[in-house]
């Protein structure tokens, strides 16, 4: 597709359940970012990939959060043992090269009950 | 985490009016960007600014990168109903484009 695609659009998880969120960046985009957006807030940085290398994971809130991009295209954000405070919209963004502006997907809204 | 300062939280204007939004930071940024987000969608880039003092237009939108590199403003002229949405400023300090966002301003346009 022409834009960044994220799936699922909505995910409801019971507390303690593991979830996996998928991001398909724009074809050919080298840089990929994950952001977390709580209700009424701006997006907050989670992690950054350049191709398959995870160059910055300083924004991941705990070791329950794990991201990968094994072949330098599709990325998965995994959250283990979900907690209620993990409820948020998880946005993926990609850019052609690292200095280029980001193009965001529509996000996955995660609700932990 | 650190966020840029945007206020007020909400703005209400009449269709056809101009509106200006400001964004400030206690830290210096090398790049400033303005995004618009509609409900259920991701932020969409409106304008990117790369140089202190730079003034850039995109249709009815004009944005400036403050000389101190600690602020930016966005102006929307002759507002129309589809301008409704949440406007975020974002700043970047490094080449990896990791962005720090403001909390956003919700704009409502009365017809």
Tab-separated table of C-alpha atoms in Angstrom:
chain	number	residue	atom	x	y	z
A	1	UNK	CA	0.000	0.000	0.000
A	2	UNK	CA	0.881	3.646	-0.226
A	3	UNK	CA	1.057	4.332	3.493
A	4	UNK	CA	2.144	2.796	6.773
A	5	UNK	CA	-0.189	-0.063	7.659
A	6	UNK	CA	-0.802	-1.273	11.199
A	7	UNK	CA	-2.722	-4.266	12.456
A	8	UNK	CA	-4.880	-4.957	14.268
A	9	UNK	CA	-6.660	-1.592	14.455
A	10	UNK	CA	-8.120	-2.510	17.825
A	11	UNK	CA	-6.987	-5.016	20.414
A	12	UNK	CA	-8.605	-5.843	23.719
A	13	UNK	CA	-6.473	-7.869	26.085
A	14	UNK	CA	-7.053	-9.164	29.553
A	15	UNK	CA	-4.496	-8.089	32.106
A	16	UNK	CA	-1.588	-10.475	32.029
A	17	UNK	CA	-2.079	-11.482	28.414
A	18	UNK	CA	0.686	-11.054	25.814
A	19	UNK	CA	-0.022	-9.021	22.666
A	20	UNK	CA	1.767	-8.483	19.346
A	21	UNK	CA	1.211	-5.408	17.206
A	22	UNK	CA	2.303	-5.338	13.578
A	23	UNK	CA	3.606	-2.504	11.409
A	24	UNK	CA	4.125	-2.561	7.638
A	25	UNK	CA	6.149	0.545	6.750
A	26	UNK	CA	6.167	2.274	3.393
A	27	UNK	CA	8.178	0.164	0.972
A	28	UNK	CA	11.820	1.187	0.888
A	29	UNK	CA	11.714	3.207	4.068
A	30	UNK	CA	14.846	2.602	6.083
A	31	UNK	CA	13.816	4.152	9.385
A	32	UNK	CA	10.966	2.844	11.541
A	33	UNK	CA	9.699	4.220	14.832
A	34	UNK	CA	7.177	3.120	17.439
A	35	UNK	CA	5.329	5.698	19.531
A	36	UNK	CA	2.806	5.331	22.348
A	37	UNK	CA	-0.070	7.809	22.565
A	38	UNK	CA	-2.102	7.903	25.754
A	39	UNK	CA	-5.556	9.458	25.706
A	40	UNK	CA	-5.372	13.233	25.442
A	41	UNK	CA	-1.601	13.251	25.048
A	42	UNK	CA	0.893	13.601	22.268
A	43	UNK	CA	2.776	10.559	20.996
A	44	UNK	CA	5.785	9.475	23.046
A	45	UNK	CA	8.815	7.777	21.541
A	46	UNK	CA	9.321	4.089	22.255
A	47	UNK	CA	11.974	2.739	19.899
A	48	UNK	CA	13.760	3.276	16.581
A	49	UNK	CA	15.060	0.928	13.880
A	50	UNK	CA	17.362	1.602	10.988
A	51	UNK	CA	16.797	-1.344	8.691
A	52	UNK	CA	16.907	-4.382	10.993
A	53	UNK	CA	19.054	-2.728	13.661
A	54	UNK	CA	17.341	-1.405	16.754
A	55	UNK	CA	19.396	1.720	17.380
A	56	UNK	CA	17.411	3.287	20.196
A	57	UNK	CA	15.075	1.605	22.660
A	58	UNK	CA	15.345	4.200	25.367
A	59	UNK	CA	11.601	4.933	25.327
A	60	UNK	CA	10.411	1.406	26.087
A	61	UNK	CA	8.705	1.735	29.479
A	62	UNK	CA	9.686	-1.661	30.860
A	63	UNK	CA	11.268	-4.975	29.958
A	64	UNK	CA	7.776	-6.233	29.157
A	65	UNK	CA	8.026	-4.273	25.903
A	66	UNK	CA	9.986	-5.772	23.039
A	67	UNK	CA	10.251	-4.737	19.391
A	68	UNK	CA	11.831	-6.408	16.396
A	69	UNK	CA	12.300	-5.840	12.686
A	70	UNK	CA	14.174	-8.974	11.612
A	71	UNK	CA	14.305	-8.376	7.850
A	72	UNK	CA	14.359	-4.608	7.874
A	73	UNK	CA	10.774	-4.143	6.740
A	74	UNK	CA	7.837	-5.360	8.862
A	75	UNK	CA	8.129	-4.664	12.563
A	76	UNK	CA	6.376	-6.188	15.556
A	77	UNK	CA	5.911	-4.595	18.961
A	78	UNK	CA	5.286	-7.182	21.640
A	79	UNK	CA	3.983	-6.456	25.114
A	80	UNK	CA	4.175	-9.244	27.648
A	81	UNK	CA	1.953	-9.587	30.707
A	82	UNK	CA	-0.080	-6.523	29.768
A	83	UNK	CA	-1.124	-4.077	32.491
A	84	UNK	CA	-3.932	-1.529	32.492
A	85	UNK	CA	-1.453	1.315	32.142
A	86	UNK	CA	-0.416	-0.157	28.778
A	87	UNK	CA	-3.770	0.928	27.339
A	88	UNK	CA	-2.987	3.443	24.609
A	89	UNK	CA	-2.742	3.884	20.873
A	90	UNK	CA	0.496	2.466	19.500
A	91	UNK	CA	1.664	4.340	16.430
A	92	UNK	CA	4.232	3.190	13.917
A	93	UNK	CA	6.013	5.636	11.632
A	94	UNK	CA	8.558	5.261	8.857
A	95	UNK	CA	10.824	7.533	6.877
A	96	UNK	CA	12.890	7.098	3.744
A	97	UNK	CA	16.107	7.989	5.475
A	98	UNK	CA	16.655	9.027	9.050
A	99	UNK	CA	16.565	12.756	8.366
A	100	UNK	CA	13.312	12.592	6.442
A	101	UNK	CA	9.952	13.524	7.972
A	102	UNK	CA	7.980	10.669	9.474
A	103	UNK	CA	4.862	9.138	7.960
A	104	UNK	CA	2.568	7.667	10.594
A	105	UNK	CA	0.181	4.753	10.426
A	106	UNK	CA	-3.311	4.928	11.921
A	107	UNK	CA	-2.224	3.068	15.014
A	108	UNK	CA	-3.422	0.122	17.065
A	109	UNK	CA	-5.686	1.006	19.967
A	110	UNK	CA	-4.878	-1.368	22.820
A	111	UNK	CA	-7.307	-1.679	25.704
A	112	UNK	CA	-6.256	-3.790	28.681
A	113	UNK	CA	-9.138	-4.860	30.904
B	1	UNK	CA	8.710	12.100	29.336
B	2	UNK	CA	9.573	15.569	28.157
B	3	UNK	CA	6.895	17.282	26.109
B	4	UNK	CA	6.674	20.560	24.333
B	5	UNK	CA	4.265	23.169	25.687
B	6	UNK	CA	1.150	23.902	23.706
B	7	UNK	CA	-1.700	25.985	25.015
B	8	UNK	CA	-4.569	26.445	25.226
B	9	UNK	CA	-5.752	22.846	25.100
B	10	UNK	CA	-8.728	23.815	22.912
B	11	UNK	CA	-9.504	26.651	20.514
B	12	UNK	CA	-12.849	27.616	19.035
B	13	UNK	CA	-12.989	29.858	15.976
B	14	UNK	CA	-15.488	30.957	13.359
B	15	UNK	CA	-15.161	29.692	9.808
B	16	UNK	CA	-13.115	32.176	7.781
B	17	UNK	CA	-11.088	33.416	10.754
B	18	UNK	CA	-7.336	33.105	11.080
B	19	UNK	CA	-5.837	31.226	14.026
B	20	UNK	CA	-2.334	31.070	15.426
B	21	UNK	CA	-0.857	28.350	17.633
B	22	UNK	CA	2.346	28.549	19.565
B	23	UNK	CA	4.697	25.866	20.832
B	24	UNK	CA	7.497	26.398	23.318
B	25	UNK	CA	10.238	24.331	24.859
B	26	UNK	CA	12.865	24.739	27.525
B	27	UNK	CA	15.267	22.850	25.259
B	28	UNK	CA	16.701	23.679	21.866
B	29	UNK	CA	15.508	21.695	18.859
B	30	UNK	CA	17.124	21.511	15.435
B	31	UNK	CA	13.949	20.586	13.610
B	32	UNK	CA	10.377	21.643	14.262
B	33	UNK	CA	7.359	19.982	12.733
B	34	UNK	CA	3.620	20.506	12.845
B	35	UNK	CA	1.226	17.574	12.556
B	36	UNK	CA	-2.572	17.322	12.393
B	37	UNK	CA	-4.410	14.301	13.763
B	38	UNK	CA	-8.007	13.381	13.025
B	39	UNK	CA	-9.936	10.943	15.252
B	40	UNK	CA	-8.873	7.344	14.722
B	41	UNK	CA	-5.990	8.271	12.475
B	42	UNK	CA	-2.287	8.849	12.814
B	43	UNK	CA	-0.690	12.300	12.757
B	44	UNK	CA	-0.223	13.769	9.287
B	45	UNK	CA	2.709	16.076	8.615
B	46	UNK	CA	1.701	19.647	7.738
B	47	UNK	CA	4.957	21.587	7.727
B	48	UNK	CA	8.601	20.815	8.543
B	49	UNK	CA	11.105	23.496	9.563
B	50	UNK	CA	14.847	22.881	9.529
B	51	UNK	CA	16.512	26.227	10.125
B	52	UNK	CA	16.204	28.830	12.873
B	53	UNK	CA	14.189	31.779	11.617
B	54	UNK	CA	12.761	29.808	8.721
B	55	UNK	CA	9.251	30.771	7.616
B	56	UNK	CA	7.465	28.172	5.499
B	57	UNK	CA	4.022	28.073	3.925
B	58	UNK	CA	1.861	25.201	2.765
B	59	UNK	CA	-1.349	26.550	1.254
B	60	UNK	CA	-3.263	28.339	4.009
B	61	UNK	CA	-0.732	27.219	6.612
B	62	UNK	CA	2.341	29.170	7.626
B	63	UNK	CA	4.843	28.106	10.258
B	64	UNK	CA	8.002	29.630	11.653
B	65	UNK	CA	11.021	28.180	13.427
B	66	UNK	CA	11.914	30.541	16.265
B	67	UNK	CA	15.282	32.250	16.277
B	68	UNK	CA	16.095	30.854	19.723
B	69	UNK	CA	15.228	27.342	18.448
B	70	UNK	CA	12.985	26.965	21.482
B	71	UNK	CA	9.695	27.834	19.877
B	72	UNK	CA	7.585	27.671	16.752
B	73	UNK	CA	4.220	28.930	15.644
B	74	UNK	CA	1.633	27.733	13.152
B	75	UNK	CA	-0.856	30.047	11.520
B	76	UNK	CA	-3.956	28.894	9.666
B	77	UNK	CA	-5.622	31.528	7.533
B	78	UNK	CA	-9.245	31.638	6.368
B	79	UNK	CA	-10.227	28.548	8.358
B	80	UNK	CA	-12.638	26.008	6.919
B	81	UNK	CA	-14.596	23.192	8.605
B	82	UNK	CA	-12.089	20.517	7.583
B	83	UNK	CA	-9.411	22.286	9.630
B	84	UNK	CA	-11.035	20.703	12.695
B	85	UNK	CA	-8.663	18.340	14.444
B	86	UNK	CA	-5.784	18.136	16.894
B	87	UNK	CA	-2.629	20.052	16.021
B	88	UNK	CA	0.652	18.822	17.438
B	89	UNK	CA	4.020	20.480	17.378
B	90	UNK	CA	7.054	18.231	17.502
B	91	UNK	CA	10.763	18.831	17.829
B	92	UNK	CA	13.846	16.839	17.046
B	93	UNK	CA	17.385	17.334	18.320
B	94	UNK	CA	19.212	14.712	16.362
B	95	UNK	CA	19.521	13.238	12.930
B	96	UNK	CA	17.562	10.112	13.807
B	97	UNK	CA	14.363	12.140	13.825
B	98	UNK	CA	13.272	10.923	17.261
B	99	UNK	CA	10.483	13.377	17.985
B	100	UNK	CA	9.262	15.022	21.157
B	101	UNK	CA	5.613	16.037	20.880
B	102	UNK	CA	3.433	18.619	22.544
B	103	UNK	CA	0.084	17.635	24.056
B	104	UNK	CA	-1.771	19.092	21.112
B	105	UNK	CA	-4.396	21.759	20.582
B	106	UNK	CA	-7.916	20.727	19.602
B	107	UNK	CA	-9.285	23.149	17.029
B	108	UNK	CA	-13.017	23.552	16.488
B	109	UNK	CA	-14.374	25.616	13.598
B	110	UNK	CA	-17.916	26.944	13.795
B	111	UNK	CA	-19.630	27.242	10.404
